[in-house]
Structures are given as C-alpha cells and as structure tokens.
Tab-separated table of C-alpha atoms and ligand atoms in Angstrom:
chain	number	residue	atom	x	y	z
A	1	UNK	CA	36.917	49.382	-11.098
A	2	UNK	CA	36.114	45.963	-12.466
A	3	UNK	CA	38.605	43.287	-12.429
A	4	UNK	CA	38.726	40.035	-13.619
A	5	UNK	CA	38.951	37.729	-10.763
A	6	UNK	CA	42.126	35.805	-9.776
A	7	UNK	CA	41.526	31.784	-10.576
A	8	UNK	CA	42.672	29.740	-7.393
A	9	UNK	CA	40.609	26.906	-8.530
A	10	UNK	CA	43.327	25.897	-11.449
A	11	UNK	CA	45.794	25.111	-9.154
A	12	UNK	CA	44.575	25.232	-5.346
A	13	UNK	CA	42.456	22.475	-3.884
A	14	UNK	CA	39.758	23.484	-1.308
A	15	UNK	CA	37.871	22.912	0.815
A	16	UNK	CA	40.156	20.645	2.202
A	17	UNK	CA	39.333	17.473	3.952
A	18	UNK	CA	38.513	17.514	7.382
A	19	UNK	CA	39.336	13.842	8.801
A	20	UNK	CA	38.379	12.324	12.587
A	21	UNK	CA	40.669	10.864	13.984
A	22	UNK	CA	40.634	7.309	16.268
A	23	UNK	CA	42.840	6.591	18.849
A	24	UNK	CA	42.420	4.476	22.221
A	25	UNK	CA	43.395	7.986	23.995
A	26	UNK	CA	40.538	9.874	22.716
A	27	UNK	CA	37.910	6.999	23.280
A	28	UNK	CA	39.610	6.969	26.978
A	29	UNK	CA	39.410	10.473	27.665
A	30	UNK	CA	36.076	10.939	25.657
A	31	UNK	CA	37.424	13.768	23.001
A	32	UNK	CA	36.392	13.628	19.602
A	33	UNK	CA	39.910	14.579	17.632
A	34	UNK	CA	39.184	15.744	14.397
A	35	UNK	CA	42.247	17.358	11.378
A	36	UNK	CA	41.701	20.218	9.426
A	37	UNK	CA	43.772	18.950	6.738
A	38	UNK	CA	44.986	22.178	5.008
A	39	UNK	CA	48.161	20.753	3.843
A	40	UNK	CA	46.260	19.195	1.156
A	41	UNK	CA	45.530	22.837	-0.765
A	42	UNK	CA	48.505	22.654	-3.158
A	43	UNK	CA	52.096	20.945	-2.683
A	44	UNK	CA	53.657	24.471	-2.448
A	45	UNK	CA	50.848	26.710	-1.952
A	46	UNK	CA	50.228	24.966	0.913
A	47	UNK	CA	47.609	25.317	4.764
A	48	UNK	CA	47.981	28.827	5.992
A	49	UNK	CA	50.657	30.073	3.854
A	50	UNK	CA	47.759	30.021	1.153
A	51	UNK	CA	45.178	31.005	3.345
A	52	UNK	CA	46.951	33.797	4.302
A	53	UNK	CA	48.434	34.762	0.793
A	54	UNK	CA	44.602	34.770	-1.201
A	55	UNK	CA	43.546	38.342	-0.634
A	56	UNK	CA	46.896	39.637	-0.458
A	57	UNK	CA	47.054	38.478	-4.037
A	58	UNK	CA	43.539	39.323	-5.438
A	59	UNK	CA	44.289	43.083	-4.080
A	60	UNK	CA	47.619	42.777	-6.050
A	61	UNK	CA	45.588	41.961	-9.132
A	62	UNK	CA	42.778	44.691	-8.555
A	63	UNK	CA	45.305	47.214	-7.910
A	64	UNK	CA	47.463	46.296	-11.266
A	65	UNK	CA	50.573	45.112	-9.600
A	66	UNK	CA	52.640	42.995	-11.840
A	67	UNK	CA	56.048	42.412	-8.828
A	68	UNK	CA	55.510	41.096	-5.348
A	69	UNK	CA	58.356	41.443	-2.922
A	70	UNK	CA	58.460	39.640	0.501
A	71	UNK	CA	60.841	38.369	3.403
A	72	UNK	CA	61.970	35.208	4.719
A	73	UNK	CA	64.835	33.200	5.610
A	74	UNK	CA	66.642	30.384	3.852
A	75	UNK	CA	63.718	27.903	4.954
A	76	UNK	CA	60.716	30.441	4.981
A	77	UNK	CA	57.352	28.480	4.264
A	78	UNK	CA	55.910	32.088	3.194
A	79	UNK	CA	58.827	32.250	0.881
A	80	UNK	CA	58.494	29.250	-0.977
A	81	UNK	CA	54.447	29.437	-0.785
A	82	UNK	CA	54.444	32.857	-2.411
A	83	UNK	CA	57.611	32.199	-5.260
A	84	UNK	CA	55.481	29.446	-6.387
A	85	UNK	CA	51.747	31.698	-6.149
A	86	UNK	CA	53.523	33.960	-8.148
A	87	UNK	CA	54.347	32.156	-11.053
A	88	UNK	CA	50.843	30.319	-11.287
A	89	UNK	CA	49.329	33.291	-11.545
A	90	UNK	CA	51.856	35.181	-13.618
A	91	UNK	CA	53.425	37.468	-11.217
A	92	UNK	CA	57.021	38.420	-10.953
A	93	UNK	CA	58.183	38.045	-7.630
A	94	UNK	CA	61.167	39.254	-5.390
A	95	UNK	CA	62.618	38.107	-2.317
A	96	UNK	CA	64.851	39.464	0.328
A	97	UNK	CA	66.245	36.948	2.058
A	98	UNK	CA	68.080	37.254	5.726
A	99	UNK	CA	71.498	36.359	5.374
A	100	UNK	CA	74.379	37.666	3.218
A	101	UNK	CA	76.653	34.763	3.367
A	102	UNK	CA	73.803	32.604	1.404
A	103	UNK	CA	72.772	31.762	-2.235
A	104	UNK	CA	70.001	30.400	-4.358
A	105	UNK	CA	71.672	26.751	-3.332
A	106	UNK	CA	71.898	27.441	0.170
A	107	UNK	CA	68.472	26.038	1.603
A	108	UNK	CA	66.082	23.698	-0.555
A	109	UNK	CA	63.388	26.117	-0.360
A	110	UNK	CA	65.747	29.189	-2.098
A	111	UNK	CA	67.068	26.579	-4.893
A	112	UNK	CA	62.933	26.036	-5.165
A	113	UNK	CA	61.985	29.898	-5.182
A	114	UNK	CA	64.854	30.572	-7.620
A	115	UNK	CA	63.406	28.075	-9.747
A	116	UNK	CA	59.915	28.858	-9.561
A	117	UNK	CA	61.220	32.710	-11.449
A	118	UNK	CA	61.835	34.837	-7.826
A	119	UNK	CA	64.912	37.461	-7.655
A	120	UNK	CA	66.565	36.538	-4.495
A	121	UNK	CA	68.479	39.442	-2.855
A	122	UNK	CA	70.165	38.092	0.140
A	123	UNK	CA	71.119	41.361	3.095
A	124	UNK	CA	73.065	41.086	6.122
A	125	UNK	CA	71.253	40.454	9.548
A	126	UNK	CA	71.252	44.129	10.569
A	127	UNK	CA	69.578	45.238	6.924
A	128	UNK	CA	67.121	42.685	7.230
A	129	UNK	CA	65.792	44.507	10.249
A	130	UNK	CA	65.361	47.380	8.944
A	131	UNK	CA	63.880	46.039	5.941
A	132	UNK	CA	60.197	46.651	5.351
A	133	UNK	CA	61.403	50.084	6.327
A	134	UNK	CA	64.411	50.460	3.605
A	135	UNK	CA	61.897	49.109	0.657
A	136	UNK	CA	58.927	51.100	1.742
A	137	UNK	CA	61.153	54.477	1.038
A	138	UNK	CA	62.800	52.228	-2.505
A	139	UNK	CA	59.700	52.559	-4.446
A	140	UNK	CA	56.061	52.025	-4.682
A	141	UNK	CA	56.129	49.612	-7.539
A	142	UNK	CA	55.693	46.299	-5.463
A	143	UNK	CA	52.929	45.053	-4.014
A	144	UNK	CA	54.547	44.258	-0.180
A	145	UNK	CA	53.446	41.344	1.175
A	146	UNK	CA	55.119	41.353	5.276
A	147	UNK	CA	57.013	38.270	6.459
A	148	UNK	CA	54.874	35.369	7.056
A	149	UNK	CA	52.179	37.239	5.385
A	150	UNK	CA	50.653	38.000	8.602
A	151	UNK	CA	48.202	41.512	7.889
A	152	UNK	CA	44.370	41.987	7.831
A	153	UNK	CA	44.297	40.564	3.985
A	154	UNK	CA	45.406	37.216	5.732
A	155	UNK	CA	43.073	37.199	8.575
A	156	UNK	CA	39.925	37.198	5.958
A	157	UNK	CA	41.496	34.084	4.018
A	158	UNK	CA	42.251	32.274	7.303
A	159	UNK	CA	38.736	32.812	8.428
A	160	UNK	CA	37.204	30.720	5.493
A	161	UNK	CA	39.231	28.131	6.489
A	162	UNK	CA	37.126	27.740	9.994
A	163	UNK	CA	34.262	28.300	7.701
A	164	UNK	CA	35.139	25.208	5.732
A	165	UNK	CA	35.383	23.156	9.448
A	166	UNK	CA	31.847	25.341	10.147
A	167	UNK	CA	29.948	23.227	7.639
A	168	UNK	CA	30.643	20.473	8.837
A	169	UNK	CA	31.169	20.238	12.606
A	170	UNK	CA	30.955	23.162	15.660
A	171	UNK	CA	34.369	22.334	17.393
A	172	UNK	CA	35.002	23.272	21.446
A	173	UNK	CA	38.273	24.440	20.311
A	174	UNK	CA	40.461	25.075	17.204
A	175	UNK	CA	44.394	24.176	17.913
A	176	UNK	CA	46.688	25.337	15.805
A	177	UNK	CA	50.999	26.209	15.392
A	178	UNK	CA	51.902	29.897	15.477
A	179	UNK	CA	55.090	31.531	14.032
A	180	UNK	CA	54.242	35.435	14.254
A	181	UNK	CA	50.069	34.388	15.173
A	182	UNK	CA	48.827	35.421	12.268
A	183	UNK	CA	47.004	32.019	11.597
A	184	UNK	CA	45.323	32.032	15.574
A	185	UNK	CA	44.262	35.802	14.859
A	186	UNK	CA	42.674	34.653	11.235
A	187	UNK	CA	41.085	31.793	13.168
A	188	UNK	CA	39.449	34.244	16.105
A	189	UNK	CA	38.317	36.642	13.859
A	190	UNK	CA	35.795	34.524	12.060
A	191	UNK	CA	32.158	35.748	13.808
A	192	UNK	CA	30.622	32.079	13.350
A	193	UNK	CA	32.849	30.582	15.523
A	194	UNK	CA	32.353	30.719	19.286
A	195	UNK	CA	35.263	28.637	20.700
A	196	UNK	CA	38.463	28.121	22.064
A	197	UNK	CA	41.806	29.112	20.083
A	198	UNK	CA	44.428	27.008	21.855
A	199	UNK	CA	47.640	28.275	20.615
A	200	UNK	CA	51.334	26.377	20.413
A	201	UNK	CA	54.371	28.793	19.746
A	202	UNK	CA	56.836	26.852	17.474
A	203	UNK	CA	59.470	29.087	18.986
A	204	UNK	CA	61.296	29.868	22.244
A	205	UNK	CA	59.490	32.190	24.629
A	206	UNK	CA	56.251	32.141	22.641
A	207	UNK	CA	54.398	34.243	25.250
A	208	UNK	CA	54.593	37.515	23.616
A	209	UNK	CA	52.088	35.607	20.466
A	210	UNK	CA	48.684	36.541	22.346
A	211	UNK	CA	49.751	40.105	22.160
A	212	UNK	CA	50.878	39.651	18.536
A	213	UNK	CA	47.187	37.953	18.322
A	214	UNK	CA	45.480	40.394	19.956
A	215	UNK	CA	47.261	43.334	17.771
A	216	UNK	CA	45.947	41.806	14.307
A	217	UNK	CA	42.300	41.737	15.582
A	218	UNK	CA	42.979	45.316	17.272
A	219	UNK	CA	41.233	43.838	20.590
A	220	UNK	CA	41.997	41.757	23.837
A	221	UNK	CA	40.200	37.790	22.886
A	222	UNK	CA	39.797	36.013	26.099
A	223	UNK	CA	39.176	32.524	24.270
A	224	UNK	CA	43.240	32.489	23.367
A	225	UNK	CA	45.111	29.923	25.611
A	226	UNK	CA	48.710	29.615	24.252
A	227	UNK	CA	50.693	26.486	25.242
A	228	UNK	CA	54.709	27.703	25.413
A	229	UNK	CA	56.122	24.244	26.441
A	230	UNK	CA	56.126	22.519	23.173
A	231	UNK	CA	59.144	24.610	20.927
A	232	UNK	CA	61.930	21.484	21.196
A	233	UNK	CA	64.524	23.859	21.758
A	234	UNK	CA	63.456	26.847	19.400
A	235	UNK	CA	62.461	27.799	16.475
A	236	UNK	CA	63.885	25.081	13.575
A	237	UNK	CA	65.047	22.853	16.706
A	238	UNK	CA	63.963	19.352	17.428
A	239	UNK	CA	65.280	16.181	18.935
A	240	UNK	CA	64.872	12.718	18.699
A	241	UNK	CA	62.084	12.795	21.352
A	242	UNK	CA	59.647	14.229	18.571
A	243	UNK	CA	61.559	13.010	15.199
A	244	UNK	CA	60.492	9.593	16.967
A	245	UNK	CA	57.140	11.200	17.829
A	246	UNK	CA	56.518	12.286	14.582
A	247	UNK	CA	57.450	8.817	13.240
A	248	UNK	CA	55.429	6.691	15.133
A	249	UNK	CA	52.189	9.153	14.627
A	250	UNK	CA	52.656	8.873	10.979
A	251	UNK	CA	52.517	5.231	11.313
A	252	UNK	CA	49.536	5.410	13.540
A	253	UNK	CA	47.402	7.710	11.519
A	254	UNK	CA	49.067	8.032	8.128
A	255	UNK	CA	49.658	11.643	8.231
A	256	UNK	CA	52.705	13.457	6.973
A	257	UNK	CA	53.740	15.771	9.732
A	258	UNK	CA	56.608	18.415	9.442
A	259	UNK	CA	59.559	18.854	12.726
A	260	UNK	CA	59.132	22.950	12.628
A	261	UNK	CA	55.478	23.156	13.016
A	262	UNK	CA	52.641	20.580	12.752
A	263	UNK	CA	54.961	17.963	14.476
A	264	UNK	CA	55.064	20.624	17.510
A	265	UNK	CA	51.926	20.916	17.430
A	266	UNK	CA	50.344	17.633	17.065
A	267	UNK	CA	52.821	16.618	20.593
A	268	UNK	CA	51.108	19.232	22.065
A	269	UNK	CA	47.584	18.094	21.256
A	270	UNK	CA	48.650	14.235	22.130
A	271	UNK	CA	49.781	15.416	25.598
A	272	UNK	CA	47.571	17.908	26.616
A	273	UNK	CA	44.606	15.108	25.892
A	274	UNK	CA	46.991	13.251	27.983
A	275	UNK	CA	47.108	15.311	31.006
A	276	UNK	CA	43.183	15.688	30.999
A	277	UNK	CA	43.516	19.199	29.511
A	278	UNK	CA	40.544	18.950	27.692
A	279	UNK	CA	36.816	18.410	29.727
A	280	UNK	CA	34.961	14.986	28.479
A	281	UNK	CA	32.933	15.563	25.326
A	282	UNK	CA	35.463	18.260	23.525
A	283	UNK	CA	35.048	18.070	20.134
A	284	UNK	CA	39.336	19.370	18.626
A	285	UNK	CA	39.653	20.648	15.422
A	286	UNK	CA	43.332	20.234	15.307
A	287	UNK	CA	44.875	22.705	12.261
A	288	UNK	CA	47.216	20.239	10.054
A	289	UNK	CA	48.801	23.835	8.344
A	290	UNK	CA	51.114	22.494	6.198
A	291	UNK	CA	55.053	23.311	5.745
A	292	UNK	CA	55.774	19.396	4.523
A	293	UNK	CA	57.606	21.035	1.923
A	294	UNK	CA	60.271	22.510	4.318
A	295	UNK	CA	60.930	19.257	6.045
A	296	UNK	CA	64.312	17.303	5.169
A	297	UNK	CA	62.488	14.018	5.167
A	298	UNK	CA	60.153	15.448	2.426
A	299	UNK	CA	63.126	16.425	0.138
A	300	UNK	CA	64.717	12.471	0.791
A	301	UNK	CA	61.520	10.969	-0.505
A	302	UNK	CA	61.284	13.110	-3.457
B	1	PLP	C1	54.194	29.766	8.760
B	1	PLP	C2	53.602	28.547	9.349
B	1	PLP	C3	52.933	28.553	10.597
B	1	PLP	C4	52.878	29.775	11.473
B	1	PLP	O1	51.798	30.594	11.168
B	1	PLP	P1	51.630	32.028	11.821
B	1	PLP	O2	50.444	32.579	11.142
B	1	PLP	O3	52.881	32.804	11.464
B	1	PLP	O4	51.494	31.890	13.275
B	1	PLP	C5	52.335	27.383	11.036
B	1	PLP	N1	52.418	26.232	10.308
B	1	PLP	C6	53.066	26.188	9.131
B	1	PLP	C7	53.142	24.892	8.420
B	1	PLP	C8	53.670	27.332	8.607
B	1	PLP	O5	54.334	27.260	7.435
C-alpha cells in the first residue's frame, strides 16, 4: 500500500547541532567533550521523545489510524511530546494518566496536553498497572504507543540520531540519561557505531536498565556501562547540590539543562571526567535529550 509520507520537516528541526565543548577539565584530563544537542528538534517534540515517537507515528499513518492513546504521569515528557505530535500532524490523541485524584490543571504538562486537543483519563494507581493490558482487550481502534515510547519503532528513530553524530565525528563513547533505556538500546543498535554506551539511570536502583537494554535489542551488549550513583534521591528528586550544579553549568556553557534528566546526567559526565573515568584522548558525545519543557524553571521564564 502506498502512503503519503508523514512531514516532520514542517515542524521538527534536524539534524540537530552537535556542539564541543571547552572547559579547563577536559584540556586537563585530555577528553574532547562534545553535545548532541537534541533538545533543539522542536520546543515540545523535543531529543528522544521525538526520536523515539517518528516511526511509531509514520506506522500510525500507513496503517490509517486516526487516535493514539499512551501513558504517563502528571509530568510525563512522552506525554506532552506526543499530545503536541498529535495535533501537528492531525491526530486525535488520548491519554491515561496515573493518578485518580488529578486533573487537566494538576501538572503543567497535563494543562499543556489538554490544550494541545488530548482526552485525559486519569485511573487509580492499581488500574494504571494493569493498563496496557485493560486497553489492549477495550478495542483495536488506537494506535498504542507504550509509556515512554520505548518499542522497536523507537530504537530505529534513535539510531539516526547517532547517525547524525556519525557524520560528523566517531565518538569513544555515547553518554546518555535513561528512564525505562529505551534511548541507550536505540543508541546500541545503530551498526555504524562501534563504541561505548555509558548509561546514567535518572531513578533509584537503576541497575535493572541494562537488562531493560538488553531486552529491546533481544541480545546481551557488552559495550553498556551504567552509572547508578547519579539519581539525587529518585526519580523527580533533586537537591540543591545539582539545582546549584545545574546553575553554574548553564552559566559556564550556556546550555539549558533540566533537574529530572540532562542535569543528572551532565553531573555524571563532569565527575566521572573528574575521577579519571575516561582514558586520555576519549572523544564524549554527551546526549543533551531534552525534557526543558518539564522543568519548573522553564515554566517561570515563560
Ligand atoms: C524520557 C526521557 C529520558 C529517558 O529516556 P529512556 O529512553 O526512557 O531511557 C531521558 N531524557 C529525557 C529528557 C526524557 O524526556
């Protein structure tokens, strides 16, 4: 069947920029530190959340689905990325949303999905878990994209990304944040690339990720090293040892970082080249994957 193709140029920006970065650290250690800056795709649309959303959404097209439904919480990234895919490109979309005490004005990013045309329907904590489940046996009307729109569609969209970075340099080792580890998996399954994935959980007890990896590219991937010391608490959690972080490396480099994910992450890369982690002559490719539009300082500005 031929199908007219799905137009991501209108309203999604890529390749995006990738940007070296100077520092007295990286000239003392001898590391070349360079940012992937993916956050610069589309203001909601935005790093991995697009990446992983692109052939989700052309095989909604091609197979004539007019509703996609997905799952999130009250500040899902995946939620707000995909309310506001949907209405560029003239979906309806539907949201269940973990939580039955909450509301379209609960959370900045549900006030922004509401807006942006999705049906919120909020279930209780023990629903939600059962959810993919419940819907599956609902109806076969919606095109199901899972939480964090983490499946093999997302792995093929991620995997351009590093071919963007491919074009230009041949990084040591790719860095990124991981949620569920969809975005490392993408990242390891692209055959051009030969390095290291160095991985940092966002969340508490992040360990169980490299299996999570390892299940999306249905094999065992020795070049995964995952870095579980860098969630601030948990997931959502920080303190005013990264805020400040995240503060002073924004002054520093004049890049907008986010406390959930790439501010995590970007600790992690600071200290690891720190602590010698990486052998003279590395050449980083550190994954900037968006989420500024989930942070509360983002919201104040605007
Ligand atoms: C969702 C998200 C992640 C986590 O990605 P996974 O593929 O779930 O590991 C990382 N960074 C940002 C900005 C995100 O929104």
């Amino acid at each position: 069947m031929q199908v007219s193709a799905v137009d991501f140029s209108s309203f999604i920006n890529i390749p995006t920029p990738l940007k070296r970065l100077c520092h007295p650290l990286f000239e003392e250690k001898e590391v070349e530190v360079w940012l992937k800056e993916d956050y610069k795709t589309h203001e909601a649309v935005s790093g991995n959340k697009f990446r992983k959303l692109k052939y989700n959404l052309i095989e909604a097209q091609n197979k004539g689905f007019e509703t996609l439904l997905t799952f999130g919480g009250a500040y899902s990234n995946h939620i707000y990325a995909v309310a506001s895919a949907a209405k560029e490109l003239g979906f309806k979309s539907i949201g269940i949303i973990r939580g039955d005490e909450l509301n379209e004005h609960s959370s900045p990013t549900l006030s922004f999905a509401s807006k942006m045309g999705m049906k919120l329907h909020f279930v209780s904590r023990s629903a939600y878990r059962e959810k993919e489940e419940v819907v599956r046996k609902l109806d076969d009307k919606y095109f199901l994209i899972p939480e964090g729109g983490s499946n093999e569609l997302a792995l093929k969209g991620v995997s351009e990304m590093v071919d963007e970075i491919l074009n230009e340099i041949q990084p040591t080792h790719l860095i990124t944040a991981a949620g569920t580890g969809g975005t490392a998996a993408g990242i390891l399954s692209n055959e051009n690339y030969r390095g290291e994935c160095w991985v940092v959980p966002v969340l508490k007890n992040g360990g169980f990720i490299k299996q999570e990896i390892e299940s999306l590219l249905h094999q065992s991937e020795d070049r995964i090293q995952l870095f579980t010391d860098y969630h601030f608490g948990g997931y959502g959690k920080w303190n005013t040892k990264l805020s400040d972080f995240i503060e002073s490396f924004e002054h520093d480099f004049n890049i907008p970082l986010d406390p959930v994910y790439t501010g995590k992450l970007l600790f992690a890369v600071m200290d690891l080249i720190r602590k010698d982690q990486f052998p003279p002559n590395s050449k980083l490719v550190v994954y900037h994957s968006g989420g500024l539009q989930g942070s509360p300082k983002y919201h104040k500005i605007k």
